[in-house]
């Protein structure tokens, strides 16, 4: 989702500088600590607008989704367990079922998830839909239920996640009412259903999701106050099509990070879970495009 910026650019720049100097610390659950952050270097393709992220099981290979219809693949470099650099291997345009690159309002790609068999799922705003890619030469359209057609403009399916059974889960960025839970839809390979909802609290809205190695659903949420961002990560234990446990793992003050939108959860060699996120700079020079990584020790 593109975020409006009604405040002065100078104010945002000032806040970003304070954050870079460590003026704010994230409010986290016990055992959640920031590990490192890494700026995504600018490139000739004007890379940015990152809204989705998938990492390999070891956390080294990444696939990032730009909201202008591009997939970027590469590798993360770590020293002492901290992010220190990256390499970009490939930049590929997303294609429609006819094999042509998506264009215009059809190219607003927002959510990314990888199934156990390697299939990539991408959700789009503008025209609310989910596409499947068994390879990147063309896509296959998933069914579009009536609920998707009723979604608000620029507030569609930004969060996608696939569980170990290959079932795809998604939820809208907005529920339609401040006290209304977010409906969660599941695609079983044939049909969509809505097995449960997730409580809505505060001003946070869903922008990214992933199933962790522990089988639980992790949800990245964003709050934009008009001049700064806050981020939150909640974790949900699911059983028999219902939420049996909810935990808030991370909630940041304003200015701690940029517009975090993509989330990937993996386990490092020491056995700790890592929450790796990527920010959407909205192609604005005063915002940051970066990887942010937290370590969760349980």
PDB file of C-alpha atoms in Angstrom:
ATOM      1  CA  UNK A   1       0.000   0.000   0.000  1.00  0.00           C
ATOM      2  CA  UNK A   2       1.274   3.481  -0.850  1.00  0.00           C
ATOM      3  CA  UNK A   3       1.206   5.663   2.272  1.00  0.00           C
ATOM      4  CA  UNK A   4       0.295   9.386   2.058  1.00  0.00           C
ATOM      5  CA  UNK A   5       2.695  11.901   3.567  1.00  0.00           C
ATOM      6  CA  UNK A   6       0.813  14.991   4.753  1.00  0.00           C
ATOM      7  CA  UNK A   7       3.644  16.343   6.947  1.00  0.00           C
ATOM      8  CA  UNK A   8       6.708  18.291   5.942  1.00  0.00           C
ATOM      9  CA  UNK A   9       9.580  16.392   4.364  1.00  0.00           C
ATOM     10  CA  UNK A  10      11.990  18.095   6.745  1.00  0.00           C
ATOM     11  CA  UNK A  11      10.186  16.654   9.757  1.00  0.00           C
ATOM     12  CA  UNK A  12      10.422  13.126   8.364  1.00  0.00           C
ATOM     13  CA  UNK A  13      14.102  13.626   7.625  1.00  0.00           C
ATOM     14  CA  UNK A  14      14.736  14.831  11.146  1.00  0.00           C
ATOM     15  CA  UNK A  15      12.940  11.834  12.653  1.00  0.00           C
ATOM     16  CA  UNK A  16      14.819   9.438  10.386  1.00  0.00           C
ATOM     17  CA  UNK A  17      18.116  10.918  11.510  1.00  0.00           C
ATOM     18  CA  UNK A  18      17.161  10.507  15.167  1.00  0.00           C
ATOM     19  CA  UNK A  19      16.280   6.872  14.548  1.00  0.00           C
ATOM     20  CA  UNK A  20      19.577   6.280  12.803  1.00  0.00           C
ATOM     21  CA  UNK A  21      21.342   7.617  15.896  1.00  0.00           C
ATOM     22  CA  UNK A  22      19.458   5.140  18.082  1.00  0.00           C
ATOM     23  CA  UNK A  23      17.200   7.715  19.712  1.00  0.00           C
ATOM     24  CA  UNK A  24      14.405   5.169  20.087  1.00  0.00           C
ATOM     25  CA  UNK A  25      14.437   1.579  21.253  1.00  0.00           C
ATOM     26  CA  UNK A  26      11.873  -1.036  20.360  1.00  0.00           C
ATOM     27  CA  UNK A  27       9.458  -2.264  23.001  1.00  0.00           C
ATOM     28  CA  UNK A  28       9.786  -6.040  22.860  1.00  0.00           C
ATOM     29  CA  UNK A  29       8.699  -9.118  24.689  1.00  0.00           C
ATOM     30  CA  UNK A  30      11.290 -10.782  26.887  1.00  0.00           C
ATOM     31  CA  UNK A  31      13.975 -12.386  24.738  1.00  0.00           C
ATOM     32  CA  UNK A  32      13.317 -10.342  21.577  1.00  0.00           C
ATOM     33  CA  UNK A  33      16.326  -8.256  20.624  1.00  0.00           C
ATOM     34  CA  UNK A  34      17.277  -6.343  17.525  1.00  0.00           C
ATOM     35  CA  UNK A  35      20.144  -8.109  15.790  1.00  0.00           C
ATOM     36  CA  UNK A  36      21.019  -5.784  12.913  1.00  0.00           C
ATOM     37  CA  UNK A  37      19.765  -3.649  10.070  1.00  0.00           C
ATOM     38  CA  UNK A  38      21.057  -3.188   6.559  1.00  0.00           C
ATOM     39  CA  UNK A  39      20.256  -0.533   3.961  1.00  0.00           C
ATOM     40  CA  UNK A  40      19.217  -1.830   0.558  1.00  0.00           C
ATOM     41  CA  UNK A  41      21.604  -0.145  -1.867  1.00  0.00           C
ATOM     42  CA  UNK A  42      20.083   1.831  -4.743  1.00  0.00           C
ATOM     43  CA  UNK A  43      20.570   0.348  -8.192  1.00  0.00           C
ATOM     44  CA  UNK A  44      20.089   1.152 -11.856  1.00  0.00           C
ATOM     45  CA  UNK A  45      16.618  -0.412 -11.783  1.00  0.00           C
ATOM     46  CA  UNK A  46      15.458   2.117  -9.152  1.00  0.00           C
ATOM     47  CA  UNK A  47      14.847  -0.713  -6.707  1.00  0.00           C
ATOM     48  CA  UNK A  48      12.507   0.089  -3.864  1.00  0.00           C
ATOM     49  CA  UNK A  49       8.917  -0.102  -2.753  1.00  0.00           C
ATOM     50  CA  UNK A  50       9.538  -3.484  -1.127  1.00  0.00           C
ATOM     51  CA  UNK A  51       6.347  -4.978   0.274  1.00  0.00           C
ATOM     52  CA  UNK A  52       7.031  -8.728   0.543  1.00  0.00           C
ATOM     53  CA  UNK A  53       9.907 -10.956   1.655  1.00  0.00           C
ATOM     54  CA  UNK A  54      10.796 -14.645   1.645  1.00  0.00           C
ATOM     55  CA  UNK A  55      14.068 -16.111   2.973  1.00  0.00           C
ATOM     56  CA  UNK A  56      15.575 -19.549   2.556  1.00  0.00           C
ATOM     57  CA  UNK A  57      15.546 -21.892   5.562  1.00  0.00           C
ATOM     58  CA  UNK A  58      19.072 -20.786   6.531  1.00  0.00           C
ATOM     59  CA  UNK A  59      18.184 -17.101   6.170  1.00  0.00           C
ATOM     60  CA  UNK A  60      20.799 -16.410   3.506  1.00  0.00           C
ATOM     61  CA  UNK A  61      18.940 -16.321   0.176  1.00  0.00           C
ATOM     62  CA  UNK A  62      16.178 -13.729  -0.205  1.00  0.00           C
ATOM     63  CA  UNK A  63      13.317 -13.016  -2.571  1.00  0.00           C
ATOM     64  CA  UNK A  64      11.923  -9.511  -2.215  1.00  0.00           C
ATOM     65  CA  UNK A  65       8.778  -8.175  -3.852  1.00  0.00           C
ATOM     66  CA  UNK A  66       8.524  -4.604  -5.112  1.00  0.00           C
ATOM     67  CA  UNK A  67       5.083  -3.044  -5.350  1.00  0.00           C
ATOM     68  CA  UNK A  68       5.833  -2.152  -8.962  1.00  0.00           C
ATOM     69  CA  UNK A  69       5.598  -5.723 -10.200  1.00  0.00           C
ATOM     70  CA  UNK A  70       9.203  -6.852  -9.713  1.00  0.00           C
ATOM     71  CA  UNK A  71      10.817  -9.793  -7.898  1.00  0.00           C
ATOM     72  CA  UNK A  72      14.373  -9.284  -6.662  1.00  0.00           C
ATOM     73  CA  UNK A  73      16.490 -12.268  -5.613  1.00  0.00           C
ATOM     74  CA  UNK A  74      19.877 -12.267  -3.942  1.00  0.00           C
ATOM     75  CA  UNK A  75      21.884 -13.273  -0.894  1.00  0.00           C
ATOM     76  CA  UNK A  76      22.378 -11.734   2.528  1.00  0.00           C
ATOM     77  CA  UNK A  77      25.881 -11.593   3.965  1.00  0.00           C
ATOM     78  CA  UNK A  78      26.383 -11.890   7.718  1.00  0.00           C
ATOM     79  CA  UNK A  79      29.379 -11.442   9.992  1.00  0.00           C
ATOM     80  CA  UNK A  80      29.083 -12.640  13.552  1.00  0.00           C
ATOM     81  CA  UNK A  81      25.411 -13.293  12.943  1.00  0.00           C
ATOM     82  CA  UNK A  82      24.736  -9.686  11.938  1.00  0.00           C
ATOM     83  CA  UNK A  83      23.766  -8.393   8.511  1.00  0.00           C
ATOM     84  CA  UNK A  84      26.777  -6.834   6.814  1.00  0.00           C
ATOM     85  CA  UNK A  85      25.986  -6.792   3.087  1.00  0.00           C
ATOM     86  CA  UNK A  86      23.996  -8.257   0.242  1.00  0.00           C
ATOM     87  CA  UNK A  87      24.247  -9.244  -3.382  1.00  0.00           C
ATOM     88  CA  UNK A  88      21.489  -8.977  -5.980  1.00  0.00           C
ATOM     89  CA  UNK A  89      21.354 -11.943  -8.344  1.00  0.00           C
ATOM     90  CA  UNK A  90      18.305 -11.266 -10.484  1.00  0.00           C
ATOM     91  CA  UNK A  91      15.489  -8.779 -11.102  1.00  0.00           C
ATOM     92  CA  UNK A  92      12.432 -10.299 -12.773  1.00  0.00           C
ATOM     93  CA  UNK A  93       9.134  -8.690 -13.801  1.00  0.00           C
ATOM     94  CA  UNK A  94       5.975 -10.444 -12.655  1.00  0.00           C
ATOM     95  CA  UNK A  95       3.935 -11.777 -15.561  1.00  0.00           C
ATOM     96  CA  UNK A  96       0.248 -12.329 -16.193  1.00  0.00           C
ATOM     97  CA  UNK A  97      -1.299 -15.647 -17.334  1.00  0.00           C
ATOM     98  CA  UNK A  98      -0.437 -14.756 -20.947  1.00  0.00           C
ATOM     99  CA  UNK A  99       3.244 -14.342 -20.066  1.00  0.00           C
ATOM    100  CA  UNK A 100       3.320 -10.543 -20.420  1.00  0.00           C
ATOM    101  CA  UNK A 101       4.685  -8.272 -17.657  1.00  0.00           C
ATOM    102  CA  UNK A 102       1.963  -6.816 -15.447  1.00  0.00           C
ATOM    103  CA  UNK A 103       1.426  -3.109 -16.035  1.00  0.00           C
ATOM    104  CA  UNK A 104      -0.353  -0.099 -14.570  1.00  0.00           C
ATOM    105  CA  UNK A 105      -2.879  -0.615 -11.783  1.00  0.00           C
ATOM    106  CA  UNK A 106      -2.563  -4.389 -12.257  1.00  0.00           C
ATOM    107  CA  UNK A 107       1.098  -4.230 -11.168  1.00  0.00           C
ATOM    108  CA  UNK A 108       0.583  -3.162  -7.528  1.00  0.00           C
ATOM    109  CA  UNK A 109       2.042  -6.337  -6.005  1.00  0.00           C
ATOM    110  CA  UNK A 110       1.904  -6.382  -2.201  1.00  0.00           C
ATOM    111  CA  UNK A 111       2.056  -9.847  -0.569  1.00  0.00           C
ATOM    112  CA  UNK A 112       4.511 -12.709  -1.124  1.00  0.00           C
ATOM    113  CA  UNK A 113       4.535 -16.317   0.124  1.00  0.00           C
ATOM    114  CA  UNK A 114       6.382 -19.470  -0.906  1.00  0.00           C
ATOM    115  CA  UNK A 115       4.746 -22.917  -0.671  1.00  0.00           C
ATOM    116  CA  UNK A 116       6.690 -26.058   0.347  1.00  0.00           C
ATOM    117  CA  UNK A 117       6.772 -27.145  -3.318  1.00  0.00           C
ATOM    118  CA  UNK A 118       8.390 -23.839  -4.338  1.00  0.00           C
ATOM    119  CA  UNK A 119       5.283 -22.179  -5.787  1.00  0.00           C
ATOM    120  CA  UNK A 120       5.258 -18.427  -5.222  1.00  0.00           C
ATOM    121  CA  UNK A 121       2.004 -16.651  -4.407  1.00  0.00           C
ATOM    122  CA  UNK A 122       1.651 -12.905  -4.971  1.00  0.00           C
ATOM    123  CA  UNK A 123      -1.283 -10.712  -3.956  1.00  0.00           C
ATOM    124  CA  UNK A 124      -2.144  -7.516  -5.804  1.00  0.00           C
ATOM    125  CA  UNK A 125      -4.005  -4.327  -4.999  1.00  0.00           C
ATOM    126  CA  UNK A 126      -5.651  -2.130  -7.602  1.00  0.00           C
ATOM    127  CA  UNK A 127      -7.351  -5.228  -8.897  1.00  0.00           C
ATOM    128  CA  UNK A 128      -7.635  -7.401  -5.771  1.00  0.00           C
ATOM    129  CA  UNK A 129      -6.427 -10.910  -6.611  1.00  0.00           C
ATOM    130  CA  UNK A 130      -3.820 -13.596  -5.854  1.00  0.00           C
ATOM    131  CA  UNK A 131      -1.621 -15.154  -8.539  1.00  0.00           C
ATOM    132  CA  UNK A 132       0.419 -18.366  -8.356  1.00  0.00           C
ATOM    133  CA  UNK A 133       3.822 -18.804 -10.020  1.00  0.00           C
ATOM    134  CA  UNK A 134       5.200 -22.319 -10.434  1.00  0.00           C
ATOM    135  CA  UNK A 135       7.821 -20.558 -12.550  1.00  0.00           C
ATOM    136  CA  UNK A 136       8.206 -16.908 -13.461  1.00  0.00           C
ATOM    137  CA  UNK A 137       7.333 -17.209 -17.152  1.00  0.00           C
ATOM    138  CA  UNK A 138       3.597 -16.811 -16.491  1.00  0.00           C
ATOM    139  CA  UNK A 139       1.074 -16.877 -13.654  1.00  0.00           C
ATOM    140  CA  UNK A 140      -2.067 -18.763 -12.757  1.00  0.00           C
ATOM    141  CA  UNK A 141      -4.974 -16.823 -11.288  1.00  0.00           C
ATOM    142  CA  UNK A 142      -6.538 -18.139  -8.088  1.00  0.00           C
ATOM    143  CA  UNK A 143     -10.333 -17.878  -7.744  1.00  0.00           C
ATOM    144  CA  UNK A 144     -11.583 -14.444  -6.673  1.00  0.00           C
ATOM    145  CA  UNK A 145     -14.324 -14.735  -4.030  1.00  0.00           C
ATOM    146  CA  UNK A 146     -16.946 -12.029  -3.659  1.00  0.00           C
ATOM    147  CA  UNK A 147     -15.295 -10.873  -0.417  1.00  0.00           C
ATOM    148  CA  UNK A 148     -12.189  -9.824  -2.354  1.00  0.00           C
ATOM    149  CA  UNK A 149     -14.264  -7.738  -4.752  1.00  0.00           C
ATOM    150  CA  UNK A 150     -15.642  -5.751  -1.808  1.00  0.00           C
ATOM    151  CA  UNK A 151     -12.230  -4.793  -0.382  1.00  0.00           C
ATOM    152  CA  UNK A 152     -11.366  -1.122  -0.010  1.00  0.00           C
ATOM    153  CA  UNK A 153      -9.150   0.477  -2.621  1.00  0.00           C
ATOM    154  CA  UNK A 154      -5.430   0.571  -1.716  1.00  0.00           C
ATOM    155  CA  UNK A 155      -6.206  -1.570   1.344  1.00  0.00           C
ATOM    156  CA  UNK A 156      -6.295  -5.111   0.035  1.00  0.00           C
ATOM    157  CA  UNK A 157      -4.427  -8.360   0.612  1.00  0.00           C
ATOM    158  CA  UNK A 158      -0.989  -7.226   1.758  1.00  0.00           C
ATOM    159  CA  UNK A 159      -0.260 -10.205   4.032  1.00  0.00           C
ATOM    160  CA  UNK A 160       0.237 -13.730   2.638  1.00  0.00           C
ATOM    161  CA  UNK A 161       1.522 -16.863   4.377  1.00  0.00           C
ATOM    162  CA  UNK A 162       1.675 -20.592   3.561  1.00  0.00           C
ATOM    163  CA  UNK A 163       1.631 -23.286   6.242  1.00  0.00           C
ATOM    164  CA  UNK A 164       3.429 -26.645   6.150  1.00  0.00           C
ATOM    165  CA  UNK A 165       0.414 -28.262   4.449  1.00  0.00           C
ATOM    166  CA  UNK A 166       0.634 -25.822   1.553  1.00  0.00           C
ATOM    167  CA  UNK A 167      -2.528 -23.923   2.505  1.00  0.00           C
ATOM    168  CA  UNK A 168      -2.420 -20.209   1.711  1.00  0.00           C
ATOM    169  CA  UNK A 169      -3.649 -17.678   4.279  1.00  0.00           C
ATOM    170  CA  UNK A 170      -4.371 -13.996   3.706  1.00  0.00           C
ATOM    171  CA  UNK A 171      -6.168 -11.094   5.342  1.00  0.00           C
ATOM    172  CA  UNK A 172      -7.004  -7.528   4.294  1.00  0.00           C
ATOM    173  CA  UNK A 173      -5.144  -4.462   5.450  1.00  0.00           C
ATOM    174  CA  UNK A 174      -8.407  -2.945   6.672  1.00  0.00           C
ATOM    175  CA  UNK A 175     -11.396  -4.684   8.245  1.00  0.00           C
ATOM    176  CA  UNK A 176     -13.907  -1.935   7.441  1.00  0.00           C
ATOM    177  CA  UNK A 177     -14.434  -0.781  11.038  1.00  0.00           C
ATOM    178  CA  UNK A 178     -12.128   0.185  13.908  1.00  0.00           C
ATOM    179  CA  UNK A 179     -13.530  -2.520  16.202  1.00  0.00           C
ATOM    180  CA  UNK A 180     -14.113  -5.221  13.579  1.00  0.00           C
ATOM    181  CA  UNK A 181     -11.645  -8.164  13.546  1.00  0.00           C
ATOM    182  CA  UNK A 182      -9.614  -8.880  10.430  1.00  0.00           C
ATOM    183  CA  UNK A 183     -11.116 -11.828   8.513  1.00  0.00           C
ATOM    184  CA  UNK A 184      -8.552 -14.490   7.606  1.00  0.00           C
ATOM    185  CA  UNK A 185      -9.139 -16.417   4.378  1.00  0.00           C
ATOM    186  CA  UNK A 186      -7.582 -19.766   3.510  1.00  0.00           C
ATOM    187  CA  UNK A 187      -7.072 -21.345   0.091  1.00  0.00           C
ATOM    188  CA  UNK A 188      -6.794 -25.151   0.173  1.00  0.00           C
ATOM    189  CA  UNK A 189      -5.790 -25.528  -3.470  1.00  0.00           C
ATOM    190  CA  UNK A 190      -9.359 -25.443  -4.741  1.00  0.00           C
ATOM    191  CA  UNK A 191     -11.552 -23.091  -2.705  1.00  0.00           C
ATOM    192  CA  UNK A 192     -11.340 -20.140  -0.359  1.00  0.00           C
ATOM    193  CA  UNK A 193     -12.877 -20.288   3.112  1.00  0.00           C
ATOM    194  CA  UNK A 194     -12.820 -17.977   6.132  1.00  0.00           C
ATOM    195  CA  UNK A 195     -11.943 -20.194   9.123  1.00  0.00           C
ATOM    196  CA  UNK A 196     -11.243 -17.479  11.710  1.00  0.00           C
ATOM    197  CA  UNK A 197     -10.574 -13.796  12.355  1.00  0.00           C
ATOM    198  CA  UNK A 198      -7.770 -11.926  14.098  1.00  0.00           C
ATOM    199  CA  UNK A 199      -8.581  -9.273  16.722  1.00  0.00           C
ATOM    200  CA  UNK A 200      -7.931  -5.669  15.751  1.00  0.00           C
ATOM    201  CA  UNK A 201      -6.282  -3.485  18.377  1.00  0.00           C
ATOM    202  CA  UNK A 202      -4.816  -0.014  18.318  1.00  0.00           C
ATOM    203  CA  UNK A 203      -4.062   1.719  15.054  1.00  0.00           C
ATOM    204  CA  UNK A 204      -2.022  -1.140  13.585  1.00  0.00           C
ATOM    205  CA  UNK A 205      -2.933  -2.653  10.198  1.00  0.00           C
ATOM    206  CA  UNK A 206      -1.645  -5.973   8.715  1.00  0.00           C
ATOM    207  CA  UNK A 207       1.035  -5.674   6.039  1.00  0.00           C
ATOM    208  CA  UNK A 208       2.993  -8.965   6.161  1.00  0.00           C
ATOM    209  CA  UNK A 209       2.730 -12.514   7.481  1.00  0.00           C
ATOM    210  CA  UNK A 210       4.621 -15.793   7.666  1.00  0.00           C
ATOM    211  CA  UNK A 211       4.355 -19.205   9.273  1.00  0.00           C
ATOM    212  CA  UNK A 212       7.440 -19.841  11.368  1.00  0.00           C
ATOM    213  CA  UNK A 213       9.362 -23.110  11.752  1.00  0.00           C
ATOM    214  CA  UNK A 214       7.357 -23.553  14.982  1.00  0.00           C
ATOM    215  CA  UNK A 215       4.111 -23.733  12.965  1.00  0.00           C
ATOM    216  CA  UNK A 216       2.710 -20.515  14.379  1.00  0.00           C
ATOM    217  CA  UNK A 217       1.394 -17.579  12.354  1.00  0.00           C
ATOM    218  CA  UNK A 218       3.424 -14.369  12.619  1.00  0.00           C
ATOM    219  CA  UNK A 219       1.758 -11.100  11.623  1.00  0.00           C
ATOM    220  CA  UNK A 220       3.596  -7.851  10.852  1.00  0.00           C
ATOM    221  CA  UNK A 221       1.479  -4.739  11.361  1.00  0.00           C
ATOM    222  CA  UNK A 222       2.070  -1.062  10.684  1.00  0.00           C
ATOM    223  CA  UNK A 223       0.726   2.147  12.136  1.00  0.00           C
ATOM    224  CA  UNK A 224       1.218   5.449  10.290  1.00  0.00           C
ATOM    225  CA  UNK A 225       0.457   8.548  12.338  1.00  0.00           C
ATOM    226  CA  UNK A 226       0.843  11.102   9.552  1.00  0.00           C
ATOM    227  CA  UNK A 227       4.553  11.751  10.088  1.00  0.00           C
ATOM    228  CA  UNK A 228       6.080   8.502  11.364  1.00  0.00           C
ATOM    229  CA  UNK A 229       5.698   4.720  11.457  1.00  0.00           C
ATOM    230  CA  UNK A 230       5.335   2.192  14.238  1.00  0.00           C
ATOM    231  CA  UNK A 231       5.618  -1.569  13.740  1.00  0.00           C
ATOM    232  CA  UNK A 232       4.211  -4.531  15.631  1.00  0.00           C
ATOM    233  CA  UNK A 233       4.658  -8.290  15.317  1.00  0.00           C
ATOM    234  CA  UNK A 234       2.063 -10.592  16.829  1.00  0.00           C
ATOM    235  CA  UNK A 235       2.214 -14.385  16.947  1.00  0.00           C
ATOM    236  CA  UNK A 236      -0.798 -16.701  16.861  1.00  0.00           C
ATOM    237  CA  UNK A 237      -1.143 -20.366  17.755  1.00  0.00           C
ATOM    238  CA  UNK A 238      -3.808 -22.022  15.605  1.00  0.00           C
ATOM    239  CA  UNK A 239      -5.753 -25.190  16.388  1.00  0.00           C
ATOM    240  CA  UNK A 240      -8.891 -26.616  14.775  1.00  0.00           C
ATOM    241  CA  UNK A 241      -9.542 -23.469  12.751  1.00  0.00           C
ATOM    242  CA  UNK A 242      -9.327 -21.102  15.677  1.00  0.00           C
ATOM    243  CA  UNK A 243      -6.769 -18.942  17.459  1.00  0.00           C
ATOM    244  CA  UNK A 244      -5.829 -20.518  20.785  1.00  0.00           C
ATOM    245  CA  UNK A 245      -3.045 -18.138  21.805  1.00  0.00           C
ATOM    246  CA  UNK A 246      -1.962 -14.608  20.869  1.00  0.00           C
ATOM    247  CA  UNK A 247       1.340 -12.936  21.804  1.00  0.00           C
ATOM    248  CA  UNK A 248       2.759  -9.516  21.015  1.00  0.00           C
ATOM    249  CA  UNK A 249       6.452 -10.057  20.340  1.00  0.00           C
ATOM    250  CA  UNK A 250       7.461  -6.612  19.158  1.00  0.00           C
ATOM    251  CA  UNK A 251       6.007  -3.109  19.253  1.00  0.00           C
ATOM    252  CA  UNK A 252       8.209  -0.198  18.245  1.00  0.00           C
ATOM    253  CA  UNK A 253       7.918   3.483  19.123  1.00  0.00           C
ATOM    254  CA  UNK A 254       7.716   6.051  16.352  1.00  0.00           C
ATOM    255  CA  UNK A 255      10.838   6.614  14.228  1.00  0.00           C
ATOM    256  CA  UNK A 256      12.486   3.303  15.206  1.00  0.00           C
ATOM    257  CA  UNK A 257      12.222   1.881  11.702  1.00  0.00           C
ATOM    258  CA  UNK A 258      10.785   2.880   8.372  1.00  0.00           C
ATOM    259  CA  UNK A 259       7.719   1.463   6.676  1.00  0.00           C
ATOM    260  CA  UNK A 260       8.253  -2.245   7.415  1.00  0.00           C
ATOM    261  CA  UNK A 261       5.987  -4.339   5.149  1.00  0.00           C
ATOM    262  CA  UNK A 262       7.596  -7.738   4.473  1.00  0.00           C
ATOM    263  CA  UNK A 263       8.290 -10.476   7.056  1.00  0.00           C
ATOM    264  CA  UNK A 264      10.124 -13.804   6.990  1.00  0.00           C
ATOM    265  CA  UNK A 265      10.567 -16.031  10.056  1.00  0.00           C
ATOM    266  CA  UNK A 266      13.369 -18.624  10.198  1.00  0.00           C
ATOM    267  CA  UNK A 267      15.625 -20.438  12.663  1.00  0.00           C
ATOM    268  CA  UNK A 268      19.347 -19.734  12.860  1.00  0.00           C
ATOM    269  CA  UNK A 269      22.155 -22.226  13.488  1.00  0.00           C
ATOM    270  CA  UNK A 270      21.974 -21.522  17.223  1.00  0.00           C
ATOM    271  CA  UNK A 271      18.315 -22.533  17.375  1.00  0.00           C
ATOM    272  CA  UNK A 272      16.891 -19.024  17.809  1.00  0.00           C
ATOM    273  CA  UNK A 273      14.016 -17.745  15.706  1.00  0.00           C
ATOM    274  CA  UNK A 274      14.740 -14.690  13.600  1.00  0.00           C
ATOM    275  CA  UNK A 275      12.244 -12.112  12.407  1.00  0.00           C
ATOM    276  CA  UNK A 276      13.632 -10.552   9.232  1.00  0.00           C
ATOM    277  CA  UNK A 277      11.697  -7.637   7.776  1.00  0.00           C
ATOM    278  CA  UNK A 278      12.045  -5.302   4.809  1.00  0.00           C
ATOM    279  CA  UNK A 279      10.819  -1.724   4.466  1.00  0.00           C
ATOM    280  CA  UNK A 280       8.948   0.036   1.682  1.00  0.00           C
ATOM    281  CA  UNK A 281      10.475   3.432   0.901  1.00  0.00           C
ATOM    282  CA  UNK A 282       7.525   4.400  -1.320  1.00  0.00           C
ATOM    283  CA  UNK A 283      10.214   5.582  -3.756  1.00  0.00           C
ATOM    284  CA  UNK A 284      10.754   8.648  -1.555  1.00  0.00           C
ATOM    285  CA  UNK A 285      14.319   9.871  -1.034  1.00  0.00           C
ATOM    286  CA  UNK A 286      13.624  10.734   2.617  1.00  0.00           C
ATOM    287  CA  UNK A 287      12.449   7.203   3.510  1.00  0.00           C
ATOM    288  CA  UNK A 288      14.542   4.095   4.029  1.00  0.00           C
ATOM    289  CA  UNK A 289      14.659   0.848   2.116  1.00  0.00           C
ATOM    290  CA  UNK A 290      16.320  -1.652   4.425  1.00  0.00           C
ATOM    291  CA  UNK A 291      16.381  -5.070   6.039  1.00  0.00           C
ATOM    292  CA  UNK A 292      15.705  -5.177   9.796  1.00  0.00           C
ATOM    293  CA  UNK A 293      16.338  -8.336  11.800  1.00  0.00           C
ATOM    294  CA  UNK A 294      15.297  -9.310  15.327  1.00  0.00           C
ATOM    295  CA  UNK A 295      16.358 -12.395  17.274  1.00  0.00           C
ATOM    296  CA  UNK A 296      13.841 -14.260  19.440  1.00  0.00           C
ATOM    297  CA  UNK A 297      15.276 -16.454  22.184  1.00  0.00           C
ATOM    298  CA  UNK A 298      12.749 -18.683  23.950  1.00  0.00           C
TER     299      UNK A 298
END
